Coordinates of C-alpha atoms and ligand atoms in Angstrom, one line a residue:
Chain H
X1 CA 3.9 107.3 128.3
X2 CA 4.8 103.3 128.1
X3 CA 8.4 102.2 126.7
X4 CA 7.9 100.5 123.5
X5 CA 10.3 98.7 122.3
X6 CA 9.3 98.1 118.8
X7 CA 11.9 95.5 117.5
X8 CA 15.3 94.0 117.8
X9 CA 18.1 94.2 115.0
X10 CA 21.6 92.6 115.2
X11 CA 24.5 93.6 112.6
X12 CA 27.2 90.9 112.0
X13 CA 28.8 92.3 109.2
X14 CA 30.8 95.0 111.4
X15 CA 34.3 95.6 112.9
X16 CA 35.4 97.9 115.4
X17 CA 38.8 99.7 115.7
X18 CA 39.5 100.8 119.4
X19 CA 41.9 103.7 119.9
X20 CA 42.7 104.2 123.5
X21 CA 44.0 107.1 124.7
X22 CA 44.6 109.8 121.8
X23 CA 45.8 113.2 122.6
X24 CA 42.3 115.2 123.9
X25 CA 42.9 118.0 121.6
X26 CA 40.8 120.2 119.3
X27 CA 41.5 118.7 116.0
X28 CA 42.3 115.1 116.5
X29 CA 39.0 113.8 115.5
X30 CA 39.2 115.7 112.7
X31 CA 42.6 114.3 111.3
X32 CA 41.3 110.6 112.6
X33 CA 38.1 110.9 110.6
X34 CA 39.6 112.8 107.2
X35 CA 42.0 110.8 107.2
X36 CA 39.1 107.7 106.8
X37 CA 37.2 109.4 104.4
X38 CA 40.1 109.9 102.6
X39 CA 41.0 106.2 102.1
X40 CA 37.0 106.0 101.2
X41 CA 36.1 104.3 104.7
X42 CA 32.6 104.9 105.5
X43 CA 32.1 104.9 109.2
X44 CA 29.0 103.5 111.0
X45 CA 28.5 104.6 114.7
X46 CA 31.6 106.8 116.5
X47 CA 31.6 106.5 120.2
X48 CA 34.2 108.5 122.1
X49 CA 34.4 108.8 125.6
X50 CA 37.0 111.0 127.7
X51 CA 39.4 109.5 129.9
X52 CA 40.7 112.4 131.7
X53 CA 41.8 115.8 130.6
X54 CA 44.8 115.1 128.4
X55 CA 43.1 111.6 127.1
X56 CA 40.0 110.4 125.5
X57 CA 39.4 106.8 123.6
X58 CA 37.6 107.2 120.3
X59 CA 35.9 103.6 119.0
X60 CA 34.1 103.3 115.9
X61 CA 32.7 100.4 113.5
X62 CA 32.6 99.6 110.0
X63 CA 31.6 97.1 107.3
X64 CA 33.8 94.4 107.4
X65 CA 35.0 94.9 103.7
X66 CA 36.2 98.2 104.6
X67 CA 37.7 96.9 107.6
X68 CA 41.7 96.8 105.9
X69 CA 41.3 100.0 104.4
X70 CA 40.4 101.2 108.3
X71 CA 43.1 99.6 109.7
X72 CA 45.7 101.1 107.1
X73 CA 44.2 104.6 107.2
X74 CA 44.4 104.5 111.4
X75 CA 48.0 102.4 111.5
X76 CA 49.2 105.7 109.4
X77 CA 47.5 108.4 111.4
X78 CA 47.6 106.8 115.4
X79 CA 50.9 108.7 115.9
X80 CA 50.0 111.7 114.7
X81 CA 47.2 112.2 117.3
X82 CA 49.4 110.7 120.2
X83 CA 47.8 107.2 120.3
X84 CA 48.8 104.6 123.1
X85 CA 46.8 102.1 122.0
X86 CA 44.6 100.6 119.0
X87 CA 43.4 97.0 118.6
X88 CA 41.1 96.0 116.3
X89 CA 37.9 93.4 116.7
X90 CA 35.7 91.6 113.6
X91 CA 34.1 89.1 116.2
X92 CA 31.7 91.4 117.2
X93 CA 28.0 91.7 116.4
X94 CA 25.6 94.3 117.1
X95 CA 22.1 94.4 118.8
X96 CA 19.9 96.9 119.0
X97 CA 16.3 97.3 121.1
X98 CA 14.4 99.7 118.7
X99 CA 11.7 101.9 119.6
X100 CA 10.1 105.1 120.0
X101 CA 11.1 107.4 123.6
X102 CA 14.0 105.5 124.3
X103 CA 16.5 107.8 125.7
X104 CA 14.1 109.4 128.4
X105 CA 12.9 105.5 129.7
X106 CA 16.6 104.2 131.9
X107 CA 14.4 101.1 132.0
X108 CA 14.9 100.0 128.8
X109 CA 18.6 100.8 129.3
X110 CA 18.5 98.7 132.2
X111 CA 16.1 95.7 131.4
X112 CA 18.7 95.0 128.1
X113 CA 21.9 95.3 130.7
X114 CA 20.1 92.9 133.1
X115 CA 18.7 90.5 130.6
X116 CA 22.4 90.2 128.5
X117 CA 23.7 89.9 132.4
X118 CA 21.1 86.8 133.5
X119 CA 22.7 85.0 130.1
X120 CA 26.0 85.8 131.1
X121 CA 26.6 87.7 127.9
X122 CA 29.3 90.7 128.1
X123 CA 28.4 93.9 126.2
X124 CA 31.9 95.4 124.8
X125 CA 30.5 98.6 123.8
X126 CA 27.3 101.0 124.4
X127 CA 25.7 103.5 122.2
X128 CA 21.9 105.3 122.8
X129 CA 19.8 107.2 120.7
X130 CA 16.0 108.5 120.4
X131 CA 15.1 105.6 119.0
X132 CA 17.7 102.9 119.7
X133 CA 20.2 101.0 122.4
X134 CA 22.8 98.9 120.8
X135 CA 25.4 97.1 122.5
X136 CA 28.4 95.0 120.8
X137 CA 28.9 91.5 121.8
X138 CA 30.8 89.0 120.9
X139 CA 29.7 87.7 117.6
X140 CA 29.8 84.1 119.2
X141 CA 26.9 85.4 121.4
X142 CA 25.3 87.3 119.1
X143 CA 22.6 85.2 118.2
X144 CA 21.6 84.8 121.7
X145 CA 21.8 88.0 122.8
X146 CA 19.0 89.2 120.2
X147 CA 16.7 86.0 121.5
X148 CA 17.7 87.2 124.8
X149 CA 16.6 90.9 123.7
X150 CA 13.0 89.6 122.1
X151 CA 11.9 87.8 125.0
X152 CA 13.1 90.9 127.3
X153 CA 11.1 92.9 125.6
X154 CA 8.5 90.2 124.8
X155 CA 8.3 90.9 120.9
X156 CA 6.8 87.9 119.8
X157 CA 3.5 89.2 122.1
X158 CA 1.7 91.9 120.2
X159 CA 1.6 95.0 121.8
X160 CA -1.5 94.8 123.8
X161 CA -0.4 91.9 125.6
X162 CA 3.2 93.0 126.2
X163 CA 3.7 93.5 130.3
X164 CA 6.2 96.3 130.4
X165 CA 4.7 98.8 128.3
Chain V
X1 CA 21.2 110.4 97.8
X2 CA 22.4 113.4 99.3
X3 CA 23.5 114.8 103.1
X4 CA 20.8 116.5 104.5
X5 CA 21.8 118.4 108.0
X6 CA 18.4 119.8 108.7
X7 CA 19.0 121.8 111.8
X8 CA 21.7 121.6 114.7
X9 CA 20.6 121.9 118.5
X10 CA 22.5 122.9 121.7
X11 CA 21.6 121.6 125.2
X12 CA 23.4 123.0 128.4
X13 CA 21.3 121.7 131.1
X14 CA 23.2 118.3 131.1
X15 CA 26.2 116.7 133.5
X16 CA 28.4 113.9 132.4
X17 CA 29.5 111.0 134.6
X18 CA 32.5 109.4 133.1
X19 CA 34.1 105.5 135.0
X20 CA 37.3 105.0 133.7
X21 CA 38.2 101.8 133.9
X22 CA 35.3 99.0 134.7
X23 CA 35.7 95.7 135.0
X24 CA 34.7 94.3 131.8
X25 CA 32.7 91.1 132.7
X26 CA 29.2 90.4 132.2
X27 CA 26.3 92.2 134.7
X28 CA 28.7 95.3 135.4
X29 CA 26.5 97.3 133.0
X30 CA 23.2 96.3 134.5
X31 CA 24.5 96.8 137.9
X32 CA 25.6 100.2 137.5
X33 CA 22.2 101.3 135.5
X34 CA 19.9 99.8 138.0
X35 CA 21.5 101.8 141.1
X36 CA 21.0 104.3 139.2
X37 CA 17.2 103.8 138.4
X38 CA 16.9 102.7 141.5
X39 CA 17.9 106.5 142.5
X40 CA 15.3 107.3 139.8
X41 CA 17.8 108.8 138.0
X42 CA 16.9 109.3 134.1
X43 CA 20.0 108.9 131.8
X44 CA 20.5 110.7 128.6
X45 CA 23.1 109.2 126.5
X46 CA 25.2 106.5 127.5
X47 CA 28.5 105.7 126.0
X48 CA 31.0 102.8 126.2
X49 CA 34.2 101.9 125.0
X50 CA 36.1 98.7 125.1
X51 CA 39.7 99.5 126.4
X52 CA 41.1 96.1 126.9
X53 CA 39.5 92.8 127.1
X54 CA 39.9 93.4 130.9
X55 CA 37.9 96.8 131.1
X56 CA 35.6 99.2 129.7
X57 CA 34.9 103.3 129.9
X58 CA 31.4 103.7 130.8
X59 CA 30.2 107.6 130.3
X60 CA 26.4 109.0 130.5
X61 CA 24.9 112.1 131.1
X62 CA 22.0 113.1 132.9
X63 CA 20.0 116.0 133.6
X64 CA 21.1 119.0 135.6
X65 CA 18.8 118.3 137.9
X66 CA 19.5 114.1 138.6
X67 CA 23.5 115.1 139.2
X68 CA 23.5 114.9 142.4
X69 CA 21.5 111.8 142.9
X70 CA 24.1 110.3 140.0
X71 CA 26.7 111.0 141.9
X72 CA 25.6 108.9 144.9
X73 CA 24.5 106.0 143.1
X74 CA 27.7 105.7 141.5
X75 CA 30.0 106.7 144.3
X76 CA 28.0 103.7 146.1
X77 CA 28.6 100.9 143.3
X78 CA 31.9 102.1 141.6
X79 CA 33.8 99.8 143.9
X80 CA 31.5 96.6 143.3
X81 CA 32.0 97.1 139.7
X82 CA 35.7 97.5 140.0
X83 CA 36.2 101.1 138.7
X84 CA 39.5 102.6 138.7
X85 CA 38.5 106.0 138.5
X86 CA 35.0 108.8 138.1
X87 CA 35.3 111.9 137.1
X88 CA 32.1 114.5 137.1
X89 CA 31.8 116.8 134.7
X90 CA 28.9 120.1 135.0
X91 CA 31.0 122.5 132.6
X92 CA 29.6 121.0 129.4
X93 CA 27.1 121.6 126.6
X94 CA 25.9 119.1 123.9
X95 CA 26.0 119.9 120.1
X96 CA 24.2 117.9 117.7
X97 CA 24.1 117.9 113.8
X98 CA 20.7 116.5 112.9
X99 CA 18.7 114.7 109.7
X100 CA 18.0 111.8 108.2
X101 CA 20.9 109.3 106.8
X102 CA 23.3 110.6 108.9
X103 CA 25.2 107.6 109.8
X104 CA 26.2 106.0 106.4
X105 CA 27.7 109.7 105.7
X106 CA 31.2 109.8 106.5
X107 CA 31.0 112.9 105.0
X108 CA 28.9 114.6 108.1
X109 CA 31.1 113.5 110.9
X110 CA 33.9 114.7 109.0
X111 CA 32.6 118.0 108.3
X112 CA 31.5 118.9 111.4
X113 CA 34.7 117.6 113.3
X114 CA 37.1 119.6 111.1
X115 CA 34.5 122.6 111.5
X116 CA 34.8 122.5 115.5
X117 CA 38.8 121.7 115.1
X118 CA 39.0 125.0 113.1
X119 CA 37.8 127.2 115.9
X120 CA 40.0 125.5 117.9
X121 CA 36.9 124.1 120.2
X122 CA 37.9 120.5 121.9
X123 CA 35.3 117.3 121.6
X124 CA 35.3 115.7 124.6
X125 CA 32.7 112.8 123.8
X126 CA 30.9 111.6 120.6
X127 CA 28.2 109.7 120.3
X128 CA 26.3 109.1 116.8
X129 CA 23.3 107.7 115.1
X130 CA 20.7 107.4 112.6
X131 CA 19.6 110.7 112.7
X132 CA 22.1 112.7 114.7
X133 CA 26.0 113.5 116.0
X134 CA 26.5 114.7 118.9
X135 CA 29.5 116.4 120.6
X136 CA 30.3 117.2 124.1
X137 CA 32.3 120.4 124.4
X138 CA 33.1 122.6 127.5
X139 CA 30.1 124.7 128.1
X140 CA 32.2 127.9 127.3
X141 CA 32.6 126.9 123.6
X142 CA 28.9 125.8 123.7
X143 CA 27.6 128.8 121.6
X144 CA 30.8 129.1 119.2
X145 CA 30.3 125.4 118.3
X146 CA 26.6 125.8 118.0
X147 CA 27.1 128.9 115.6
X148 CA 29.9 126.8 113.8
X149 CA 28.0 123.7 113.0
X150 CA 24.9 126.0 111.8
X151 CA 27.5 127.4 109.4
X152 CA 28.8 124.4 108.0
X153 CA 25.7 123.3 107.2
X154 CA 24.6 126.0 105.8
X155 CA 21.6 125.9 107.7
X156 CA 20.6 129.8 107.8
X157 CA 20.2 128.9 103.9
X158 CA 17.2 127.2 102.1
X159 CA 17.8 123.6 100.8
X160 CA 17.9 124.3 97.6
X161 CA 21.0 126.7 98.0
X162 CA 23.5 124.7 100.2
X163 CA 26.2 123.6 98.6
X164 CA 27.4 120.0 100.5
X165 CA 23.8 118.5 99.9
Ligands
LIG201 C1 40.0 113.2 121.1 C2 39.6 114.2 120.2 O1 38.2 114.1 120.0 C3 39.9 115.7 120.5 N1 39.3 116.0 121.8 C4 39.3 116.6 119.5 O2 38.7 117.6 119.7 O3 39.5 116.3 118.3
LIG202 C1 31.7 97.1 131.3 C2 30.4 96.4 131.3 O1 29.6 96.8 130.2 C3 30.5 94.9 131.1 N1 31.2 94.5 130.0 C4 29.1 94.3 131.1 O2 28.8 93.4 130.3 O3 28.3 94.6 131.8

């Protein structure tokens, strides 16, 4: 079965609030993410990884017009689930390899970390699915990470032609 | 347009590798995901969060099976990528809400977060997308939170009788 990356996507309109370190107990992301829906925030993708035990740092994006109404809803709540940290990020952009069998092939994975690397371009954040990688950048590279992401995965070829598949 | 959860799914044969605290500059990604393909090593999910300008959690998890040949790749490149700390995880179990729209719903996340907070089961990681949300709990709670998102979602009814749709 070939990786096929069918397409490349990048998001500009998003921001990303960053909390480091909340309390790792049942019931925080709950209060975190009520609390959102509450103040009518619709969240795109939650990423939360654990940092030890006691800690774990939840990240998250969202349109950029809901983007005040996220800070104020997490600036009210970041105490209540024993936050050290938040900082919040609108220079970001998104972009995504798209395709079908994604999460089984680490080469796809890895030929988007390497080619973002060769063009010196940092990726802030990770998420995987099924059919998707995305990584945040910095929305001053944005543009040149998804050129960088095409020719990786050589999408201006059609598929017979493409190398990697 | 309305939520639809159409089934949830539990998978216990995974490990977690978590690096706490990578050096967040361009090609630290690529490095770490080609030692590990290099291993032949086939990642699952693979999570990041930004933590400071200066570094970056990386997380993934892998198949049973591929843990111990994780372990080696990163034990051998966690200093070349200037991570402060790993931490292996067996003891877990993934949970995953899935259906179509899921990620514009705030409403999903929220619901199956407070569900888990309820029965007092902790989420270790999150990691979304189109089409799914998955939790990392400890494997003892694996069952409980399956049963508990399958009750939230109403999923041992038909369609036409939930009542969040
Ligand atoms: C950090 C947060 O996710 C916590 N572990 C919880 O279960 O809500
Ligand atoms: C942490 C790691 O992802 C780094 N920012 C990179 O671009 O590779």
């Amino acid at each position: 079965e070939g990786i096929l990356v069918s397409g490349a996507t990048i998001e500009k309109n998003l921001a990303k609030v960053s909390m480091v370190g909340v309390d790792n107990k049942p019931g925080n992301a709950a209060k975190i993410f009520a609390h959102l829906a509450e103040a009518k925030v619709s969240v795109n993708d939650i990423i939360q990884t654990e940092v030890s035990k006691q800690k774990a740092n939840i990240s998250f994006t969202v349109n950029k017009n809901d983007f005040n109404d996220a800070k104020k809803a997490v600036e009210s709540i970041k105490e209540k689930v024993g936050c050290d940290n938040v900082f919040y990020r609108d220079d970001i952009a998104e972009v995504s390899a798209i395709g079908v069998g994604m999460r089984t092939h680490y080469g796809v994975a890895n030929m988007m970390f390497s080619a973002l690397a060769k063009e010196k371009i940092n990726i802030d954040s990770i998420t995987t699915s099924e059919i998707r990688i995305s990584c945040l950048v910095d929305k001053a590279q944005g543009d040149k990470a998804l050129i960088c992401v095409c020719k990786t995965f050589e999408l201006d070829k059609p598929v017979n032609k493409r190398s990697y598949v």
